């Protein structure tokens, strides 16, 4: 489209240059009428190529906006998933340390920790859903 627009403008400039040249003054009536018709066509071609170029630019911008919105939605979902997984990583990290912690002597401590983690995870996921709806 850029090449077509540039070529149309160059053709129009060439015709305008010919119109100011002494060669144009030697044209007979029929040749001048044909030349004027060619000038009108050249002006219309430049206008149409500019219009089509603008339409293509707007279409491209709209398509880019749609892609950016889809990317934003995907990144939002991935961020929420990473926050939810980070909570579980922090909890298991605390219990992976070699320091005295609650439930270390309890034989079913892993069940209590798992239940507490799931409750915290569910509460956090509900809170994040509420935030993303706003």
C-alpha atoms as one frame of an Amber mdcrd trajectory, in Angstrom:
protein
   0.000   0.000   0.000   2.909   2.333   0.760   4.399   1.748  -2.690   1.050
   2.323  -4.388   0.490   5.576  -2.488   3.995   6.807  -3.257   3.650   5.922
  -6.955   0.284   7.695  -7.201   1.709  10.848  -5.621   4.722  10.773  -7.928
   2.464  10.405 -10.972   0.381  13.356  -9.834   3.509  15.465  -9.306   4.789
  14.507 -12.755   1.517  15.513 -14.383   1.524  18.821 -12.498   5.091  19.416
 -13.636   4.121  18.710 -17.255   1.200  21.108 -16.935   3.602  23.916 -16.029
   6.005  23.018 -18.842   6.083  24.518 -22.344   5.103  21.131 -23.765   1.593
  21.563 -22.355   1.140  24.847 -24.189   1.719  23.081 -27.514  -1.121  20.607
 -26.923  -4.208  20.950 -29.113  -7.698  21.050 -27.585  -8.245  17.265 -27.612
  -4.840  16.567 -26.035  -5.457  19.183 -23.328  -8.829  17.644 -22.548  -7.273
  14.180 -22.281  -4.465  15.585 -20.142  -6.975  17.284 -17.824  -8.860  13.985
 -17.536  -5.563  12.284 -16.628  -4.953  14.966 -13.970  -8.392  14.378 -12.466
  -7.769  10.612 -12.431  -4.364  11.144 -10.796  -5.908  13.289  -8.041  -8.643
  10.712  -7.468  -6.066   7.915  -7.307  -4.059   9.773  -4.665  -7.215  10.423
  -2.637  -8.342   6.803  -2.848  -4.941   5.372  -1.928  -4.728   7.727   1.058
  -8.208   6.695   2.169  -7.463   2.988   1.806  -4.179   3.456   3.661  -6.008
   5.122   6.559  -8.601   2.334   6.657  -5.844  -0.286   6.767  -4.079   1.565
   9.577  -7.280   1.739  11.601  -7.983  -1.933  10.973  -4.472  -2.838  12.054
  -4.810  -0.724  15.198  -8.125  -2.401  16.054  -6.619  -5.844  15.584  -3.669
  -4.901  17.797  -6.075  -3.680  20.499  -7.928  -6.990  20.424  -4.656  -8.903
  20.717  -3.506  -6.700  23.593  -6.790  -7.249  25.446  -6.469 -11.014  25.025
  -2.883 -10.865  26.268  -3.947  -8.823  29.301  -6.636 -11.366  30.156  -4.161
 -14.233  29.846  -1.597 -12.490  32.026  -4.246 -11.741  34.654  -5.171 -15.416
  34.842  -1.530 -16.482  35.046  -0.864 -13.946  37.807  -3.799 -15.236  39.843
  -2.574 -18.822  39.455   0.948 -17.847  40.508  -0.366 -16.026  43.612  -2.438
 -19.054  44.592   0.517 -21.399  44.140   2.822 -19.047  46.062   0.634 -19.359
  49.167   1.003 -23.133  49.128   4.738 -22.826  48.570   5.113 -20.535  51.592
   3.147 -22.887  53.864   5.090 -25.981  52.807   8.313 -23.989  53.086   7.631
 -23.197  56.739   7.048 -26.826  57.566  10.119 -27.879  55.618  12.463 -25.988
  57.968  14.387 -27.743  60.683  12.955 -25.653  63.507  10.306 -26.543  66.054
   6.845 -25.786  64.702   3.320 -26.634  65.849   2.046 -30.136  65.018   5.549
 -31.616  64.693   4.773 -34.385  67.196   1.270 -35.069  65.838   1.102 -38.176
  63.563  -1.728 -36.738  61.407  -0.230 -33.242  61.174   0.055 -33.387  57.395
  -3.740 -33.803  57.156  -4.343 -30.749  59.353  -1.823 -28.717  57.382  -3.367
 -29.855  54.085  -6.873 -28.925  55.250  -5.690 -25.530  56.537  -3.858 -24.911
  53.266  -6.925 -25.809  51.197  -9.144 -23.539  53.299  -6.662 -20.672  52.949
  -6.311 -21.392  49.234 -10.107 -21.400  48.724 -10.523 -18.153  50.682  -7.749
 -16.487  48.706  -9.190 -17.690  45.388 -12.619 -16.293  46.303 -11.049 -12.979
  47.299  -9.109 -12.814  44.004 -12.303 -13.596  42.043 -14.029 -10.713  43.786
 -11.138  -8.377  42.972 -10.994  -9.358  39.277 -14.745  -8.793  38.824 -14.393
  -5.103  39.777
